[in-house]
mmCIF file of C-alpha atoms and ligand atoms in Angstrom:
data_model
loop_
_atom_site.group_PDB
_atom_site.id
_atom_site.type_symbol
_atom_site.label_atom_id
_atom_site.label_comp_id
_atom_site.label_asym_id
_atom_site.label_seq_id
_atom_site.Cartn_x
_atom_site.Cartn_y
_atom_site.Cartn_z
ATOM 1 C CA MET A 1282 27.628 -11.978 -13.968
ATOM 2 C CA SER A 1283 25.330 -14.880 -13.252
ATOM 3 C CA THR A 1284 22.431 -15.824 -15.497
ATOM 4 C CA ALA A 1285 18.768 -15.246 -14.728
ATOM 5 C CA THR A 1286 17.194 -17.822 -12.454
ATOM 6 C CA PRO A 1287 13.770 -18.905 -13.725
ATOM 7 C CA SER A 1288 10.808 -18.065 -11.533
ATOM 8 C CA PRO A 1289 9.729 -20.856 -9.173
ATOM 9 C CA THR A 1290 6.088 -19.963 -9.796
ATOM 10 C CA ALA A 1291 3.719 -19.307 -12.676
ATOM 11 C CA PRO A 1292 3.705 -15.685 -13.883
ATOM 12 C CA VAL A 1293 1.293 -13.332 -12.089
ATOM 13 C CA TYR A 1294 -0.222 -10.317 -13.804
ATOM 14 C CA SER A 1295 -2.428 -8.670 -11.207
ATOM 15 C CA ASN A 1296 -3.709 -8.691 -7.613
ATOM 16 C CA HIS A 1297 -0.381 -9.951 -6.254
ATOM 17 C CA CYS A 1298 2.767 -8.837 -4.484
ATOM 18 C CA LEU A 1299 5.956 -10.444 -5.821
ATOM 19 C CA PRO A 1300 9.113 -10.320 -3.679
ATOM 20 C CA PHE A 1301 12.455 -10.679 -5.455
ATOM 21 C CA GLN A 1302 16.160 -10.436 -4.796
ATOM 22 C CA VAL A 1303 19.034 -9.498 -7.095
ATOM 23 C CA GLU A 1304 21.920 -11.715 -6.026
ATOM 24 C CA GLY A 1305 24.659 -9.830 -7.841
ATOM 25 C CA MET A 1306 23.671 -6.432 -6.442
ATOM 26 C CA ASN A 1307 22.822 -7.069 -2.786
ATOM 27 C CA VAL A 1308 19.395 -5.686 -3.569
ATOM 28 C CA LYS A 1309 15.897 -6.822 -2.620
ATOM 29 C CA GLY A 1310 12.547 -5.568 -3.828
ATOM 30 C CA ARG A 1311 8.844 -6.158 -4.332
ATOM 31 C CA LEU A 1312 6.393 -5.569 -7.133
ATOM 32 C CA VAL A 1313 2.662 -5.030 -6.672
ATOM 33 C CA ARG A 1314 -0.138 -4.849 -9.186
ATOM 34 C CA LEU A 1315 -3.809 -4.341 -8.321
ATOM 35 C CA ALA A 1316 -6.570 -4.679 -10.910
ATOM 36 C CA SER A 1317 -9.962 -6.249 -10.042
ATOM 37 C CA THR A 1318 -9.150 -5.991 -6.305
ATOM 38 C CA LEU A 1319 -8.662 -2.228 -6.662
ATOM 39 C CA ASP A 1320 -11.626 -1.773 -8.966
ATOM 40 C CA THR A 1321 -13.931 -3.585 -6.512
ATOM 41 C CA ILE A 1322 -12.743 -1.419 -3.601
ATOM 42 C CA LEU A 1323 -13.186 1.824 -5.572
ATOM 43 C CA THR A 1324 -16.612 0.781 -6.896
ATOM 44 C CA GLN A 1325 -17.798 0.308 -3.274
ATOM 45 C CA HIS A 1326 -16.809 3.881 -2.428
ATOM 46 C CA GLN A 1327 -17.746 5.921 -5.515
ATOM 47 C CA TYR A 1328 -15.085 8.568 -4.825
ATOM 48 C CA PRO A 1329 -14.205 11.239 -7.432
ATOM 49 C CA ALA A 1330 -11.570 10.105 -9.985
ATOM 50 C CA ILE A 1331 -8.855 12.271 -8.444
ATOM 51 C CA VAL A 1332 -9.353 10.502 -5.072
ATOM 52 C CA ASN A 1333 -9.457 7.093 -6.795
ATOM 53 C CA ARG A 1334 -6.062 7.661 -8.396
ATOM 54 C CA LEU A 1335 -4.491 8.689 -5.097
ATOM 55 C CA MET A 1336 -6.162 5.728 -3.370
ATOM 56 C CA GLY A 1337 -4.760 3.309 -5.978
ATOM 57 C CA GLU A 1338 -1.242 4.571 -5.252
ATOM 58 C CA LEU A 1339 -1.767 4.359 -1.488
ATOM 59 C CA LEU A 1340 -3.276 0.857 -1.611
ATOM 60 C CA SER A 1341 -0.281 -0.285 -3.706
ATOM 61 C CA LEU A 1342 2.052 1.284 -1.164
ATOM 62 C CA SER A 1343 0.135 -0.460 1.664
ATOM 63 C CA ALA A 1344 0.548 -3.790 -0.147
ATOM 64 C CA LEU A 1345 4.303 -3.185 -0.604
ATOM 65 C CA LEU A 1346 4.669 -2.339 3.086
ATOM 66 C CA GLY A 1347 2.350 -5.141 4.198
ATOM 67 C CA GLY A 1348 4.532 -7.594 2.272
ATOM 68 C CA MET A 1349 7.400 -6.765 4.663
ATOM 69 C CA MET A 1350 5.587 -8.162 7.723
ATOM 70 C CA LYS A 1351 7.188 -11.258 9.170
ATOM 71 C CA PHE A 1352 4.118 -12.298 11.182
ATOM 72 C CA ASP A 1353 0.332 -11.998 10.840
ATOM 73 C CA GLY A 1354 -0.692 -8.424 11.487
ATOM 74 C CA ILE A 1355 -2.046 -5.137 10.191
ATOM 75 C CA MET A 1356 -0.153 -2.431 8.310
ATOM 76 C CA THR A 1357 -1.936 0.943 8.250
ATOM 77 C CA VAL A 1358 -1.094 3.966 6.108
ATOM 78 C CA GLN A 1359 -2.837 7.160 7.236
ATOM 79 C CA ILE A 1360 -2.638 10.643 5.772
ATOM 80 C CA LYS A 1361 -3.932 13.810 7.398
ATOM 81 C CA GLY A 1362 -3.890 17.171 5.650
ATOM 82 C CA ASP A 1363 -5.485 20.620 5.649
ATOM 83 C CA GLY A 1364 -6.373 20.582 1.931
ATOM 84 C CA PRO A 1365 -9.538 19.467 0.040
ATOM 85 C CA ILE A 1366 -8.778 15.856 1.089
ATOM 86 C CA SER A 1367 -8.436 15.895 4.864
ATOM 87 C CA PHE A 1368 -7.998 12.236 5.751
ATOM 88 C CA ILE A 1369 -7.153 8.930 4.079
ATOM 89 C CA VAL A 1370 -6.621 5.565 5.665
ATOM 90 C CA CYS A 1371 -5.617 2.335 3.916
ATOM 91 C CA ASP A 1372 -4.874 -0.899 5.660
ATOM 92 C CA TYR A 1373 -3.453 -4.267 4.794
ATOM 93 C CA ALA A 1374 -4.211 -7.249 7.019
ATOM 94 C CA THR A 1375 -2.907 -10.789 6.690
ATOM 95 C CA SER A 1376 -5.846 -13.097 6.086
ATOM 96 C CA GLY A 1377 -4.510 -16.152 7.902
ATOM 97 C CA ASN A 1378 -4.453 -18.149 4.646
ATOM 98 C CA GLY A 1379 -1.497 -16.359 3.078
ATOM 99 C CA GLU A 1380 -3.325 -13.505 1.358
ATOM 100 C CA GLY A 1381 -3.189 -9.757 2.008
ATOM 101 C CA VAL A 1382 -6.574 -8.070 2.587
ATOM 102 C CA LEU A 1383 -6.894 -4.398 1.594
ATOM 103 C CA ARG A 1384 -9.454 -1.718 2.460
ATOM 104 C CA CYS A 1385 -9.577 2.083 2.600
ATOM 105 C CA HIS A 1386 -11.553 5.192 3.496
ATOM 106 C CA ALA A 1387 -11.242 8.888 2.546
ATOM 107 C CA GLN A 1388 -12.754 12.137 3.843
ATOM 108 C CA PHE A 1389 -12.797 15.140 1.537
ATOM 109 C CA ASP A 1390 -14.607 18.340 0.575
ATOM 110 C CA GLU A 1391 -16.243 17.495 -2.746
ATOM 111 C CA GLN A 1392 -16.717 21.136 -3.778
ATOM 112 C CA ALA A 1393 -13.117 22.107 -2.976
ATOM 113 C CA LEU A 1394 -11.905 19.110 -5.000
ATOM 114 C CA SER A 1395 -13.986 19.989 -8.057
ATOM 115 C CA ASP A 1396 -12.742 23.603 -7.833
ATOM 116 C CA LEU A 1397 -9.135 22.445 -8.347
ATOM 117 C CA ASN A 1398 -7.713 23.393 -11.716
ATOM 118 C CA ASP A 1399 -6.006 21.014 -14.144
ATOM 119 C CA ASP A 1400 -2.660 21.012 -12.401
ATOM 120 C CA GLY A 1401 -4.357 20.301 -9.087
ATOM 121 C CA ASP A 1402 -2.953 16.808 -8.873
ATOM 122 C CA SER A 1403 0.166 17.579 -6.827
ATOM 123 C CA LEU A 1404 -0.068 16.207 -3.297
ATOM 124 C CA ALA A 1405 0.050 19.777 -1.919
ATOM 125 C CA ALA A 1406 -3.017 20.779 -3.987
ATOM 126 C CA LEU A 1407 -4.988 17.729 -2.849
ATOM 127 C CA LEU A 1408 -3.965 17.428 0.784
ATOM 128 C CA GLY A 1409 -2.267 20.708 1.689
ATOM 129 C CA LYS A 1410 0.155 20.435 4.577
ATOM 130 C CA GLY A 1411 0.088 17.393 6.785
ATOM 131 C CA TYR A 1412 1.699 14.060 7.495
ATOM 132 C CA MET A 1413 1.713 10.393 6.630
ATOM 133 C CA ALA A 1414 1.754 7.858 9.462
ATOM 134 C CA ILE A 1415 2.676 4.230 8.920
ATOM 135 C CA THR A 1416 1.702 1.833 11.703
ATOM 136 C CA LEU A 1417 2.721 -1.771 11.977
ATOM 137 C CA ASP A 1418 0.902 -4.028 14.416
ATOM 138 C CA GLN A 1419 2.022 -7.661 14.490
ATOM 139 C CA GLY A 1420 0.120 -8.649 17.628
ATOM 140 C CA GLN A 1421 2.058 -10.341 20.390
ATOM 141 C CA HIS A 1422 5.001 -11.139 18.091
ATOM 142 C CA MET A 1423 6.528 -7.664 17.940
ATOM 143 C CA ASP A 1424 6.106 -4.223 19.521
ATOM 144 C CA ARG A 1425 3.694 -1.927 17.703
ATOM 145 C CA TYR A 1426 5.679 0.438 15.493
ATOM 146 C CA GLN A 1427 4.692 3.835 14.082
ATOM 147 C CA GLY A 1428 6.697 6.081 11.756
ATOM 148 C CA ILE A 1429 5.582 9.585 10.782
ATOM 149 C CA VAL A 1430 6.751 11.720 7.886
ATOM 150 C CA GLU A 1431 5.729 15.172 6.688
ATOM 151 C CA LEU A 1432 3.824 15.194 3.377
ATOM 152 C CA GLN A 1433 6.026 16.185 0.447
ATOM 153 C CA ALA A 1434 4.417 18.752 -1.860
ATOM 154 C CA THR A 1435 4.891 16.631 -4.985
ATOM 155 C CA SER A 1436 3.554 13.117 -4.559
ATOM 156 C CA VAL A 1437 2.823 10.072 -2.411
ATOM 157 C CA THR A 1438 5.928 8.471 -3.949
ATOM 158 C CA ASP A 1439 8.235 11.264 -2.738
ATOM 159 C CA THR A 1440 6.594 11.204 0.710
ATOM 160 C CA ALA A 1441 7.102 7.441 1.001
ATOM 161 C CA VAL A 1442 10.737 7.690 -0.179
ATOM 162 C CA GLU A 1443 11.314 10.316 2.540
ATOM 163 C CA TYR A 1444 9.763 7.908 5.055
ATOM 164 C CA PHE A 1445 12.144 5.100 4.052
ATOM 165 C CA LYS A 1446 15.113 7.477 4.171
ATOM 166 C CA THR A 1447 14.351 8.578 7.738
ATOM 167 C CA SER A 1448 12.892 5.406 9.283
ATOM 168 C CA GLU A 1449 14.603 2.457 7.644
ATOM 169 C CA GLN A 1450 17.822 4.234 6.674
ATOM 170 C CA LEU A 1451 18.173 1.928 3.706
ATOM 171 C CA PRO A 1452 18.719 3.427 0.248
ATOM 172 C CA THR A 1453 15.275 2.988 -1.358
ATOM 173 C CA LEU A 1454 13.855 3.382 -4.870
ATOM 174 C CA LEU A 1455 10.085 3.527 -5.287
ATOM 175 C CA LYS A 1456 7.583 3.997 -8.100
ATOM 176 C CA LEU A 1457 3.783 4.077 -7.756
ATOM 177 C CA SER A 1458 1.320 4.229 -10.620
ATOM 178 C CA CYS A 1459 -2.477 4.269 -10.955
ATOM 179 C CA ALA A 1460 -4.718 4.934 -13.959
ATOM 180 C CA GLN A 1461 -7.950 3.856 -15.644
ATOM 181 C CA ASP A 1462 -7.863 1.477 -18.611
ATOM 182 C CA THR A 1463 -9.870 2.132 -21.794
ATOM 183 C CA ASP A 1464 -12.917 0.446 -20.200
ATOM 184 C CA GLY A 1465 -12.710 2.726 -17.168
ATOM 185 C CA ARG A 1466 -11.390 0.043 -14.792
ATOM 186 C CA TRP A 1467 -8.751 1.152 -12.292
ATOM 187 C CA ILE A 1468 -5.353 -0.496 -12.218
ATOM 188 C CA ALA A 1469 -2.417 0.316 -9.952
ATOM 189 C CA GLY A 1470 1.170 -0.857 -9.720
ATOM 190 C CA ALA A 1471 4.184 -0.315 -7.525
ATOM 191 C CA MET A 1472 7.810 -1.318 -7.289
ATOM 192 C CA ILE A 1473 10.265 -0.899 -4.442
ATOM 193 C CA VAL A 1474 13.991 -1.675 -4.548
ATOM 194 C CA GLN A 1475 16.217 -1.469 -1.465
ATOM 195 C CA HIS A 1476 19.938 -1.846 -0.955
ATOM 196 C CA LEU A 1477 20.518 -4.395 1.788
ATOM 197 C CA ALA A 1478 22.715 -3.349 4.664
ATOM 198 C CA GLN A 1479 26.049 -5.155 4.429
ATOM 199 C CA SER A 1480 27.751 -6.892 7.310
ATOM 200 C CA SER A 1481 31.480 -6.242 7.745
ATOM 201 C CA ASP A 1482 32.166 -9.792 6.432
ATOM 202 C CA ASP A 1483 30.224 -8.926 3.261
ATOM 203 C CA GLU A 1484 32.245 -5.754 2.880
ATOM 204 C CA ILE A 1485 35.543 -7.635 3.113
ATOM 205 C CA GLU A 1486 34.274 -10.182 0.600
ATOM 206 C CA SER A 1487 33.144 -7.542 -1.902
ATOM 207 C CA TYR A 1488 36.479 -5.763 -1.461
ATOM 208 C CA LEU A 1489 38.244 -9.037 -2.311
ATOM 209 C CA ARG A 1490 35.951 -9.509 -5.338
ATOM 210 C CA HIS A 1491 36.672 -5.892 -6.394
ATOM 211 C CA ASP A 1492 32.893 -5.139 -6.336
ATOM 212 C CA ASP A 1493 32.185 -1.640 -5.171
ATOM 213 C CA PRO A 1494 28.774 -1.618 -3.368
ATOM 214 C CA ARG A 1495 28.265 2.002 -4.464
ATOM 215 C CA GLU A 1496 28.712 1.012 -8.097
ATOM 216 C CA GLN A 1497 26.254 -1.864 -7.613
ATOM 217 C CA TRP A 1498 23.684 0.543 -6.202
ATOM 218 C CA GLN A 1499 24.263 3.064 -9.000
ATOM 219 C CA ARG A 1500 23.653 0.297 -11.524
ATOM 220 C CA ALA A 1501 20.523 -0.893 -9.671
ATOM 221 C CA THR A 1502 19.282 2.716 -9.663
ATOM 222 C CA ALA A 1503 19.964 3.329 -13.365
ATOM 223 C CA LEU A 1504 18.098 0.133 -14.296
ATOM 224 C CA PHE A 1505 15.216 1.039 -11.973
ATOM 225 C CA GLU A 1506 14.938 4.491 -13.536
ATOM 226 C CA SER A 1507 14.472 2.857 -16.961
ATOM 227 C CA LEU A 1508 11.128 1.417 -15.736
ATOM 228 C CA THR A 1509 8.165 3.551 -16.836
ATOM 229 C CA ILE A 1510 5.014 4.046 -14.785
ATOM 230 C CA ASP A 1511 3.037 2.694 -17.766
ATOM 231 C CA GLU A 1512 4.969 -0.602 -17.611
ATOM 232 C CA LEU A 1513 4.041 -0.932 -13.934
ATOM 233 C CA ILE A 1514 0.355 -1.119 -14.898
ATOM 234 C CA ASP A 1515 0.673 -2.873 -18.279
ATOM 235 C CA PRO A 1516 -1.635 -5.912 -17.931
ATOM 236 C CA GLN A 1517 0.358 -7.763 -20.626
ATOM 237 C CA LEU A 1518 3.553 -7.691 -18.524
ATOM 238 C CA SER A 1519 3.718 -10.181 -15.659
ATOM 239 C CA LEU A 1520 5.383 -9.073 -12.423
ATOM 240 C CA GLN A 1521 8.120 -11.667 -13.031
ATOM 241 C CA ASP A 1522 8.696 -10.170 -16.516
ATOM 242 C CA LEU A 1523 9.126 -6.725 -14.984
ATOM 243 C CA ALA A 1524 11.722 -7.929 -12.463
ATOM 244 C CA PHE A 1525 13.602 -9.956 -15.099
ATOM 245 C CA ARG A 1526 13.460 -7.156 -17.662
ATOM 246 C CA LEU A 1527 15.313 -4.863 -15.264
ATOM 247 C CA TYR A 1528 17.679 -7.196 -13.440
ATOM 248 C CA HIS A 1529 18.108 -10.470 -15.392
ATOM 249 C CA GLU A 1530 21.801 -9.840 -16.074
ATOM 250 C CA ASP A 1531 22.503 -9.594 -12.373
ATOM 251 C CA GLY A 1532 20.773 -12.804 -11.274
ATOM 252 C CA VAL A 1533 17.278 -11.869 -10.167
ATOM 253 C CA ARG A 1534 15.396 -14.446 -8.108
ATOM 254 C CA ALA A 1535 11.628 -14.182 -7.647
ATOM 255 C CA PHE A 1536 9.945 -15.650 -4.565
ATOM 256 C CA THR A 1537 6.401 -16.922 -4.043
ATOM 257 C CA PRO A 1538 3.875 -14.146 -4.731
ATOM 258 C CA THR A 1539 1.175 -13.152 -2.222
ATOM 259 C CA GLY A 1540 -2.429 -12.759 -3.422
ATOM 260 C CA LEU A 1541 -4.083 -9.387 -2.719
ATOM 261 C CA VAL A 1542 -7.840 -9.293 -2.089
ATOM 262 C CA ASN A 1543 -10.355 -6.723 -0.874
ATOM 263 C CA GLY A 1544 -12.189 -7.230 2.410
ATOM 264 C CA CYS A 1545 -13.282 -5.686 5.672
ATOM 265 C CA ARG A 1546 -12.977 -6.692 9.302
ATOM 266 C CA CYS A 1547 -16.223 -5.036 10.413
ATOM 267 C CA SER A 1548 -18.963 -7.249 11.869
ATOM 268 C CA ALA A 1549 -22.407 -6.838 13.414
ATOM 269 C CA ASP A 1550 -21.080 -8.417 16.633
ATOM 270 C CA LYS A 1551 -18.282 -5.831 16.999
ATOM 271 C CA LEU A 1552 -20.716 -2.958 16.418
ATOM 272 C CA ARG A 1553 -23.267 -4.447 18.853
ATOM 273 C CA GLN A 1554 -20.453 -4.433 21.411
ATOM 274 C CA VAL A 1555 -19.865 -0.708 20.703
ATOM 275 C CA LEU A 1556 -23.590 0.044 21.057
ATOM 276 C CA SER A 1557 -23.731 -1.778 24.422
ATOM 277 C CA ASN A 1558 -21.698 1.121 25.900
ATOM 278 C CA PHE A 1559 -24.507 3.624 25.213
ATOM 279 C CA THR A 1560 -27.437 4.379 27.543
ATOM 280 C CA ALA A 1561 -31.026 3.569 26.499
ATOM 281 C CA THR A 1562 -31.679 7.322 26.038
ATOM 282 C CA ASP A 1563 -28.684 7.688 23.685
ATOM 283 C CA LEU A 1564 -29.739 4.624 21.719
ATOM 284 C CA LYS A 1565 -33.292 6.000 21.298
ATOM 285 C CA GLU A 1566 -31.809 9.209 19.880
ATOM 286 C CA MET A 1567 -29.669 7.250 17.433
ATOM 287 C CA ALA A 1568 -32.619 5.196 16.119
ATOM 288 C CA ASN A 1569 -34.697 6.231 13.109
ATOM 289 C CA GLU A 1570 -38.509 6.459 13.158
ATOM 290 C CA ASP A 1571 -38.784 2.717 12.500
ATOM 291 C CA GLY A 1572 -36.819 2.031 15.679
ATOM 292 C CA VAL A 1573 -33.712 0.936 13.794
ATOM 293 C CA ILE A 1574 -30.118 2.092 14.362
ATOM 294 C CA ILE A 1575 -28.094 2.052 11.157
ATOM 295 C CA MET A 1576 -24.322 2.044 11.463
ATOM 296 C CA THR A 1577 -22.368 2.382 8.235
ATOM 297 C CA CYS A 1578 -18.854 0.952 7.993
ATOM 298 C CA HIS A 1579 -16.860 3.581 6.094
ATOM 299 C CA PHE A 1580 -14.322 1.000 4.937
ATOM 300 C CA CYS A 1581 -16.778 -1.167 3.011
ATOM 301 C CA GLU A 1582 -19.867 1.108 2.935
ATOM 302 C CA THR A 1583 -21.977 -1.686 4.509
ATOM 303 C CA ASP A 1584 -25.048 -0.624 6.516
ATOM 304 C CA HIS A 1585 -25.342 -2.669 9.692
ATOM 305 C CA GLN A 1586 -28.877 -2.460 11.126
ATOM 306 C CA PHE A 1587 -29.887 -2.978 14.753
ATOM 307 C CA GLU A 1588 -33.408 -3.026 16.151
ATOM 308 C CA LEU A 1589 -33.706 -0.703 19.125
ATOM 309 C CA ASN A 1590 -36.042 -3.149 20.968
ATOM 310 C CA LYS A 1591 -33.441 -5.894 20.912
ATOM 311 C CA LEU A 1592 -30.641 -3.574 22.079
ATOM 312 C CA ILE A 1593 -32.514 -2.152 25.039
ATOM 313 C CA ASN A 1594 -33.930 -5.437 26.371
HETATM 314 ZN ZN1 ZN B 16 -16.673 -2.827 6.816
#
């Protein structure tokens, strides 16, 4: 076994995605931790705690998936269900300066959510039956891709694992975690580990080295299972520490981490464009008594205001 390769970068503790590879196991993975970025997003929305926890897991998943994009683009995770929460959308967009920008929106029945009993935190209790859709749009560089998977009754994690099993057909391990710290701030973490597909040359080489790829994967899995969901969100443990703790004996190599920030792509200009499609009569109906049309962006809860006079002239 080779020795651990030191990280090329300073340790990161939060608001980053860290890609890594385990040389001796033909395994790649990514770690995500969201702290102030997540807390800022959730403070904008003021959702109930049970929605916040789910949102933390989904934003972490979006960041893991977004980290796979080879070009600038947008990765969207959408969930639709027939339960108390009917719709969730999270997206991750590349910022153009190397960061990932996250935002989200949820629709739910507040009364139905507060009527849930204590064990109402399974995905089936919160969302009922439905599906998760993952859409990848990398502009002109690649065709738009969408994968859809039925919601699993248990959790977002199990639903996402099912998605990887059916769409990527790569053996995948995934853990998602989200909780509040003692000061009430939200923190989320995620780790994904995937077995790389081997070329026939690789297979011959591992046969010659007497390495059984199945044994490698079993070992990668056993080590992954030793990770607790509390460690994923432990602010004292850097993402590099987490990767090294699990896989240092097998030669883990961490790559440059990507910063994760909150942000929205809405703008007054885009909304003015939308409003230009309406007739003067429609616009008058949309305006309040002061002659102002207020359009709220549900991703960032910003009120964009337009004066009716200026729109009609
Ligand atoms: Zn917005």
